[in-house]
Short mmCIF file of C-alpha atoms in Angstrom, two decimals:
data_model
loop_
_atom_site.label_atom_id
_atom_site.label_comp_id
_atom_site.label_asym_id
_atom_site.label_seq_id
_atom_site.Cartn_x
_atom_site.Cartn_y
_atom_site.Cartn_z
CA MET A 1 -8.09 -143.00 -114.00
CA LYS A 2 -10.72 -140.23 -114.47
CA ARG A 3 -14.47 -140.43 -114.65
CA CYS A 4 -17.41 -138.23 -115.55
CA PRO A 5 -19.58 -137.42 -112.53
CA SER A 6 -22.56 -136.98 -114.84
CA CYS A 7 -22.57 -140.08 -117.04
CA HIS A 8 -20.07 -142.06 -114.90
CA ARG A 9 -17.96 -142.84 -117.95
CA SER A 10 -14.38 -143.71 -117.02
CA TYR A 11 -11.25 -142.63 -118.91
CA THR A 12 -7.77 -144.03 -118.56
CA ASP A 13 -6.19 -141.11 -120.49
CA LEU A 14 -5.03 -138.82 -117.73
CA SER A 15 -4.50 -135.90 -120.16
CA LEU A 16 -8.27 -135.53 -120.69
CA ASN A 17 -10.01 -132.89 -118.59
CA PHE A 18 -13.57 -132.99 -120.00
CA CYS A 19 -15.99 -135.76 -120.74
CA LEU A 20 -16.11 -136.69 -124.38
CA GLU A 21 -19.80 -137.51 -124.09
CA ASP A 22 -21.30 -134.42 -122.46
CA GLY A 23 -18.31 -132.07 -121.83
CA THR A 24 -18.54 -132.24 -118.05
CA PRO A 25 -15.19 -131.70 -116.28
CA LEU A 26 -13.67 -135.07 -115.26
CA VAL A 27 -12.77 -135.99 -111.71
CA ALA A 28 -10.13 -138.40 -110.49
CA ASP A 29 -11.53 -141.86 -109.81
CA VAL A 30 -10.14 -143.04 -106.45
CA ALA A 31 -10.09 -146.76 -106.16
CA PRO A 32 -11.45 -148.12 -102.85
CA ALA A 33 -8.94 -149.41 -100.42
CA SER A 34 -8.31 -153.12 -100.94
CA ASP A 35 -9.33 -155.56 -98.24
CA PRO A 36 -6.66 -158.21 -97.76
CA HIS A 37 -9.21 -160.61 -96.38
CA ALA A 38 -11.73 -160.10 -99.16
CA THR A 39 -12.40 -162.97 -101.56
CA VAL A 40 -11.12 -162.27 -105.00
CA ARG A 41 -13.33 -163.45 -107.83
CA TYR A 42 -11.63 -164.27 -111.02
CA PRO A 43 -13.50 -163.91 -114.25
CA SER A 44 -14.48 -166.93 -116.21
CA PRO A 45 -12.06 -167.97 -118.82
CA ARG A 46 -12.49 -166.16 -122.11
CA ASP A 47 -13.66 -168.14 -125.07
CA THR A 48 -11.13 -167.42 -127.70
CA GLY A 49 -13.19 -169.20 -130.28
CA GLU A 50 -15.71 -166.35 -130.54
CA PRO A 51 -14.81 -162.91 -131.89
CA PRO A 52 -15.08 -159.96 -129.54
CA PRO A 53 -18.22 -157.82 -129.72
CA THR A 54 -18.06 -154.85 -132.05
CA GLU A 55 -17.93 -151.39 -130.40
CA ILE A 56 -19.11 -148.27 -132.31
CA TYR A 57 -16.96 -145.17 -131.72
CA ARG A 58 -18.89 -141.93 -131.71
CA GLN A 59 -17.17 -138.53 -131.95
CA PRO A 60 -18.46 -136.37 -129.10
CA MET A 61 -20.19 -133.11 -130.17
CA PRO A 62 -19.90 -130.58 -127.37
CA MET A 63 -22.76 -128.10 -126.97
CA LEU A 64 -21.91 -124.44 -127.56
CA ASN A 65 -23.01 -123.27 -124.16
CA GLN A 66 -20.73 -125.85 -122.61
CA VAL A 67 -17.55 -124.79 -124.47
CA PRO A 68 -15.18 -123.04 -122.07
CA GLU A 69 -15.03 -119.23 -122.31
CA MET A 70 -11.36 -119.38 -123.24
CA ILE A 71 -12.17 -121.37 -126.40
CA ARG A 72 -14.93 -118.99 -127.52
CA GLN A 73 -12.64 -115.96 -127.14
CA GLN A 74 -10.12 -117.52 -129.48
CA GLN A 75 -12.61 -117.51 -132.41
CA PRO A 76 -11.52 -114.89 -134.96
CA GLN A 77 -13.93 -111.97 -135.59
CA TRP A 78 -14.75 -110.90 -139.18
CA SER A 79 -14.21 -107.35 -140.33
CA PRO A 80 -14.48 -105.91 -143.86
CA GLY A 81 -11.12 -105.48 -145.54
CA PRO A 82 -10.02 -103.33 -148.49
CA THR A 83 -11.09 -104.57 -151.88
CA ALA A 84 -8.18 -105.15 -154.17
CA PRO A 85 -8.53 -102.86 -157.21
CA GLY A 86 -8.86 -104.56 -160.54
CA LYS A 87 -7.64 -103.49 -163.91
CA LYS A 88 -10.95 -101.82 -164.75
CA SER A 89 -10.71 -99.48 -161.68
CA ASN A 90 -7.19 -98.34 -162.69
CA ALA A 91 -8.40 -97.45 -166.14
CA VAL A 92 -11.24 -95.31 -164.72
CA TRP A 93 -8.87 -93.32 -162.52
CA TRP A 94 -6.51 -92.66 -165.43
CA VAL A 95 -9.42 -91.36 -167.50
CA LEU A 96 -10.65 -89.09 -164.69
CA GLY A 97 -7.14 -87.76 -164.06
CA GLY A 98 -6.69 -86.91 -167.73
CA LEU A 99 -10.00 -85.04 -167.85
CA ALA A 100 -9.02 -83.03 -164.74
CA VAL A 101 -5.70 -81.97 -166.31
CA VAL A 102 -7.45 -80.88 -169.51
CA ALA A 103 -10.00 -78.87 -167.49
CA ILE A 104 -7.24 -77.08 -165.49
CA ILE A 105 -5.34 -76.14 -168.64
CA GLY A 106 -8.53 -74.81 -170.22
CA VAL A 107 -9.35 -72.62 -167.20
CA GLY A 108 -5.78 -71.25 -167.17
CA LEU A 109 -6.03 -70.23 -170.82
CA VAL A 110 -9.35 -68.44 -170.20
CA VAL A 111 -7.92 -66.53 -167.21
CA MET A 112 -4.84 -65.51 -169.23
CA ILE A 113 -6.99 -64.18 -172.09
CA ILE A 114 -9.16 -62.17 -169.66
CA ALA A 115 -6.08 -60.71 -167.91
CA LEU A 116 -4.50 -59.62 -171.21
CA ALA A 117 -7.74 -57.98 -172.28
CA SER A 118 -8.02 -56.18 -168.92
CA LEU A 119 -4.46 -54.85 -169.15
CA GLY A 120 -5.15 -53.46 -172.58
CA THR A 121 -8.32 -51.74 -171.35
CA ASP A 122 -6.53 -50.24 -168.30
CA ALA A 123 -3.72 -48.91 -170.47
CA ASN A 124 -6.18 -47.18 -172.78
CA ALA A 125 -8.14 -45.78 -169.83
CA ASN A 126 -4.97 -44.43 -168.18
CA SER A 127 -3.84 -42.83 -171.43
CA ASN A 128 -7.21 -41.15 -171.96
CA GLY A 129 -7.46 -40.11 -168.31
CA ASN A 130 -3.99 -38.50 -168.32
CA SER A 131 -4.66 -36.54 -171.50
CA ASN A 132 -8.03 -35.32 -170.21
CA SER A 133 -6.45 -34.31 -166.89
CA SER A 134 -3.84 -32.23 -168.70
CA VAL A 135 -6.55 -30.40 -170.68
CA ARG A 136 -8.54 -29.62 -167.54
CA THR A 137 -5.44 -28.30 -165.76
CA ALA A 138 -4.55 -26.05 -168.69
CA ASN A 139 -8.08 -24.65 -168.83
CA ARG A 140 -8.13 -23.97 -165.11
CA ASN A 141 -4.78 -22.17 -165.16
CA SER A 142 -5.81 -19.91 -168.04
CA ALA A 143 -9.12 -19.06 -166.36
CA SER A 144 -7.73 -17.98 -162.95
CA THR A 145 -4.18 -17.38 -161.80
CA ASN A 146 -5.29 -17.63 -158.15
CA GLN A 147 -6.12 -21.35 -158.36
CA PRO A 148 -3.34 -23.84 -157.38
CA SER A 149 -2.16 -26.43 -159.88
CA THR A 150 -2.31 -30.16 -159.23
CA ASN A 151 0.96 -30.67 -161.10
CA SER A 152 3.60 -31.88 -158.61
CA SER A 153 6.45 -30.22 -160.56
CA SER A 154 5.03 -26.82 -159.70
CA THR A 155 5.68 -27.40 -155.98
CA SER A 156 9.32 -28.51 -156.22
CA GLY A 157 12.28 -26.30 -155.24
CA ALA A 158 12.40 -22.95 -153.43
CA ILE A 159 10.87 -19.66 -154.56
CA THR A 160 12.09 -16.13 -153.80
CA ASP A 161 10.39 -12.93 -154.90
CA ASP A 162 11.85 -9.46 -154.25
CA PHE A 163 9.03 -7.88 -156.28
CA SER A 164 11.37 -6.42 -158.84
CA ASP A 165 9.29 -8.20 -161.48
CA HIS A 166 5.66 -7.19 -161.61
CA LYS A 167 4.03 -10.63 -161.30
CA TRP A 168 1.35 -9.83 -158.75
CA GLY A 169 -1.86 -8.06 -159.68
CA ALA A 170 -1.88 -4.25 -159.76
CA THR A 171 -5.45 -2.98 -159.77
CA LYS A 172 -8.04 -0.63 -158.32
CA SER A 173 -11.36 -1.93 -157.05
CA GLN A 174 -14.25 -1.08 -154.75
CA PHE A 175 -12.46 -2.93 -151.94
CA GLY A 176 -8.98 -1.45 -152.31
CA ASP A 177 -5.88 -0.91 -154.45
CA THR A 178 -2.69 -2.88 -155.14
CA TRP A 179 0.43 -1.58 -156.93
CA TYR A 180 4.26 -1.73 -157.15
CA GLU A 181 6.40 1.02 -155.70
CA ASP A 182 10.15 1.26 -154.95
CA GLY A 183 10.68 -2.50 -155.36
CA GLU A 184 7.87 -3.41 -152.93
CA TYR A 185 4.32 -4.64 -153.34
CA HIS A 186 1.79 -2.19 -151.83
CA MET A 187 -1.80 -2.76 -150.71
CA ARG A 188 -4.53 -0.49 -149.30
CA SER A 189 -8.12 -1.36 -148.44
CA ARG A 190 -11.17 0.86 -148.13
CA GLU A 191 -12.31 2.01 -144.71
CA LYS A 192 -13.92 -0.68 -142.54
CA MET A 193 -12.97 -3.31 -145.12
CA TYR A 194 -10.13 -5.68 -145.68
CA VAL A 195 -8.51 -6.75 -148.91
CA VAL A 196 -6.76 -10.05 -149.75
CA MET A 197 -4.41 -10.77 -152.67
CA TYR A 198 -3.32 -14.32 -153.52
CA ALA A 199 -0.16 -15.23 -155.45
CA PRO A 200 -0.40 -14.92 -159.24
CA VAL A 201 0.95 -18.36 -160.23
CA ASN A 202 0.60 -21.93 -158.99
CA GLU A 203 4.26 -22.32 -158.01
CA TYR A 204 3.51 -20.25 -154.87
CA THR A 205 1.80 -23.13 -153.05
CA THR A 206 2.43 -23.44 -149.31
CA GLU A 207 1.91 -27.17 -148.64
CA ASN A 208 4.70 -28.59 -146.43
CA ALA A 209 6.76 -25.42 -146.78
CA THR A 210 8.31 -22.61 -144.77
CA VAL A 211 7.01 -19.20 -145.88
CA ARG A 212 8.60 -15.86 -144.92
CA VAL A 213 7.88 -12.27 -145.94
CA ARG A 214 8.89 -8.82 -144.70
CA ALA A 215 5.93 -6.51 -144.04
CA ARG A 216 5.69 -2.90 -142.86
CA SER A 217 3.06 -0.30 -142.27
CA VAL A 218 3.66 2.68 -144.55
CA ASP A 219 1.62 5.26 -142.62
CA GLY A 220 1.09 3.50 -139.26
CA ASN A 221 -2.69 4.04 -139.36
CA GLU A 222 -3.86 0.39 -139.38
CA THR A 223 -6.65 -0.52 -136.99
CA LEU A 224 -7.59 -4.09 -138.03
CA GLY A 225 -4.15 -5.48 -138.78
CA TYR A 226 -2.20 -6.76 -141.80
CA GLY A 227 -0.11 -9.79 -142.53
CA LEU A 228 0.74 -13.08 -144.25
CA ILE A 229 -1.72 -15.58 -145.78
CA ILE A 230 -1.09 -19.31 -146.40
CA HIS A 231 -3.15 -22.05 -148.08
CA GLY A 232 -5.15 -19.42 -149.93
CA LYS A 233 -7.65 -20.29 -152.66
CA ARG A 234 -11.01 -19.18 -154.00
CA LYS A 235 -13.96 -21.49 -153.52
CA GLY A 236 -16.49 -21.27 -156.31
CA GLY A 237 -14.49 -18.42 -157.83
CA SER A 238 -15.33 -15.85 -155.13
CA GLN A 239 -15.32 -17.27 -151.58
CA LEU A 240 -11.93 -17.02 -149.86
CA GLU A 241 -10.37 -19.96 -148.03
CA ASP A 242 -7.09 -19.50 -146.13
CA TYR A 243 -5.27 -19.00 -142.82
CA ALA A 244 -3.66 -15.65 -141.95
CA LEU A 245 -1.16 -14.34 -139.38
CA LEU A 246 -2.07 -10.68 -138.74
CA ILE A 247 -0.18 -8.09 -136.70
CA TYR A 248 -1.08 -4.70 -135.28
CA THR A 249 1.84 -2.28 -134.92
CA GLY A 250 0.14 0.56 -133.08
CA ASP A 251 0.75 1.67 -129.51
CA GLU A 252 0.25 -1.87 -128.11
CA PRO A 253 1.64 -4.37 -130.68
CA ARG A 254 -0.24 -7.65 -130.89
CA TYR A 255 -0.98 -10.52 -133.28
CA GLN A 256 -4.00 -12.57 -134.33
CA ILE A 257 -4.53 -15.81 -136.33
CA VAL A 258 -7.68 -15.98 -138.44
CA MET A 259 -9.35 -18.29 -140.97
CA HIS A 260 -11.34 -17.27 -144.04
CA LYS A 261 -13.99 -19.76 -145.13
CA ASP A 262 -17.40 -19.47 -146.81
CA GLY A 263 -17.09 -15.67 -146.94
CA ASN A 264 -16.45 -15.31 -143.20
CA GLN A 265 -13.40 -14.31 -141.17
CA THR A 266 -13.11 -16.42 -138.02
CA PRO A 267 -10.50 -15.79 -135.27
CA LEU A 268 -8.60 -18.98 -134.35
CA VAL A 269 -6.28 -17.17 -131.94
CA GLY A 270 -7.58 -13.87 -130.57
CA TRP A 271 -5.56 -10.68 -130.38
CA THR A 272 -2.50 -11.40 -128.21
CA SER A 273 0.01 -8.83 -127.02
CA SER A 274 3.62 -9.51 -127.99
CA GLU A 275 6.82 -7.60 -127.25
CA ILE A 276 8.63 -9.18 -130.23
CA ILE A 277 6.51 -7.15 -132.70
CA ARG A 278 8.16 -3.91 -133.85
CA SER A 279 5.73 -1.01 -133.65
CA GLY A 280 5.09 1.92 -135.99
CA THR A 281 6.48 1.71 -139.50
CA ASN A 282 9.32 -0.65 -138.61
CA PRO A 283 9.35 -3.83 -140.75
CA ASN A 284 8.49 -7.22 -139.21
CA GLN A 285 9.30 -10.62 -140.68
CA LEU A 286 6.24 -12.90 -140.66
CA GLU A 287 6.77 -16.66 -140.98
CA ALA A 288 4.70 -19.83 -141.20
CA ARG A 289 6.17 -23.33 -140.98
CA ILE A 290 3.79 -25.97 -142.38
CA ASP A 291 4.25 -29.68 -141.65
CA GLY A 292 1.23 -31.70 -142.76
CA ASP A 293 -1.76 -30.29 -140.88
CA GLN A 294 0.41 -28.55 -138.26
CA ILE A 295 1.13 -24.84 -138.83
CA SER A 296 3.54 -22.96 -136.57
CA PHE A 297 3.80 -19.14 -136.74
CA TYR A 298 6.86 -16.99 -136.05
CA ILE A 299 7.43 -13.23 -135.85
CA ASN A 300 10.94 -11.87 -136.30
CA GLY A 301 12.32 -15.42 -135.96
CA GLN A 302 10.57 -16.19 -132.67
CA TYR A 303 7.76 -18.72 -132.19
CA VAL A 304 4.38 -17.26 -131.20
CA ASN A 305 1.66 -19.90 -131.74
CA ARG A 306 0.44 -23.02 -133.57
CA ILE A 307 -2.81 -24.21 -135.17
CA THR A 308 -4.07 -27.42 -136.84
CA ASP A 309 -5.38 -27.36 -140.40
CA LYS A 310 -8.73 -28.99 -139.62
CA GLU A 311 -10.27 -27.70 -142.87
CA ASN A 312 -7.67 -29.46 -145.05
CA LEU A 313 -6.66 -26.29 -146.96
CA LYS A 314 -3.09 -27.50 -147.51
CA ASN A 315 -2.94 -27.12 -151.31
CA GLY A 316 -3.52 -23.34 -151.38
CA LEU A 317 -1.31 -20.34 -152.24
CA VAL A 318 0.59 -17.67 -150.35
CA GLY A 319 -1.09 -14.26 -150.09
CA PHE A 320 -1.20 -10.87 -148.32
CA TYR A 321 -3.81 -9.07 -146.21
CA THR A 322 -4.48 -5.49 -145.12
CA SER A 323 -7.49 -3.68 -143.64
CA ASP A 324 -9.25 -0.39 -142.86
CA ALA A 325 -7.53 2.00 -145.30
CA ALA A 326 -4.04 1.12 -144.01
CA GLU A 327 -1.26 1.11 -146.61
CA VAL A 328 1.14 -1.83 -146.24
CA ALA A 329 4.27 -2.80 -148.22
CA PHE A 330 5.57 -6.40 -148.65
CA ASP A 331 9.06 -7.48 -149.73
CA ASP A 332 11.51 -10.40 -149.82
CA LEU A 333 9.07 -13.30 -150.06
CA GLU A 334 10.59 -16.80 -149.60
CA ILE A 335 8.97 -20.24 -149.94
CA THR A 336 11.19 -23.18 -148.99
CA ARG A 337 9.96 -26.76 -149.39
CA ASN A 338 10.36 -29.06 -146.37
#
């Protein structure tokens, strides 16, 4: 038997652990030890003629704060769940999807139309630009034979000139004279002056090429040198722009590398003595090997020096130089593309 220590209610159901009246944990009810000598009182006989008193059964209502913690933890917690879509929601999504597809197709058509129009415009612009470029090139070539052409076909292949054909200019001026004689091209400047002659046609460009020419002093009287010009062109129609390898073939042979720009002659490599230069009227082969902006110079097949084309004069022409009333003859010009 168990009883409630609070309300002293007794329970014969041993499986109960809490009082059904107030929820208090039940305790075992220990019966007092029986006294064998005690007088036992029997109850009066029951009157079976009267019905037993009526008992009202009340369902116990436990208080919340008295419910065990284990029971409260077992109560499920509510959380919002996904709402099941109805037929109306599906219809809305189908409509939105259809509108998106129509919009994408429309944008694609607009982009295609713009692209086709742009291609047509570019084609017309390229056609007009090419024709105008050809006209400008033709006008430039007819105006001055010393200006290089921008046409790539003019720079293809190798060029040799033994001066049997009179292509270069033959003239007399206040600076000097140029003429053909005995299959060579001759030049002479006035005293204390120098004279430069560039190639007559645009095929004589020196960009990325190896250039060789044989040069000799006719009278041996030069004092300022003579030699080979590369990357030559006229700026503004009169100012010279080029690089030149000059040699002096007097008593102490030597060479010099100069640059012409903005009407000035600037030494890049000062006069340097060299035993490979033939003195007097003996011919010397002058050579320039151009690779991009690197220019290497050779005399009689031997390397002498190198410079860098910092002025970007690479699209100029081959030419010749002499100074101070010295007569010089040039022959066997070669231009080989790298």
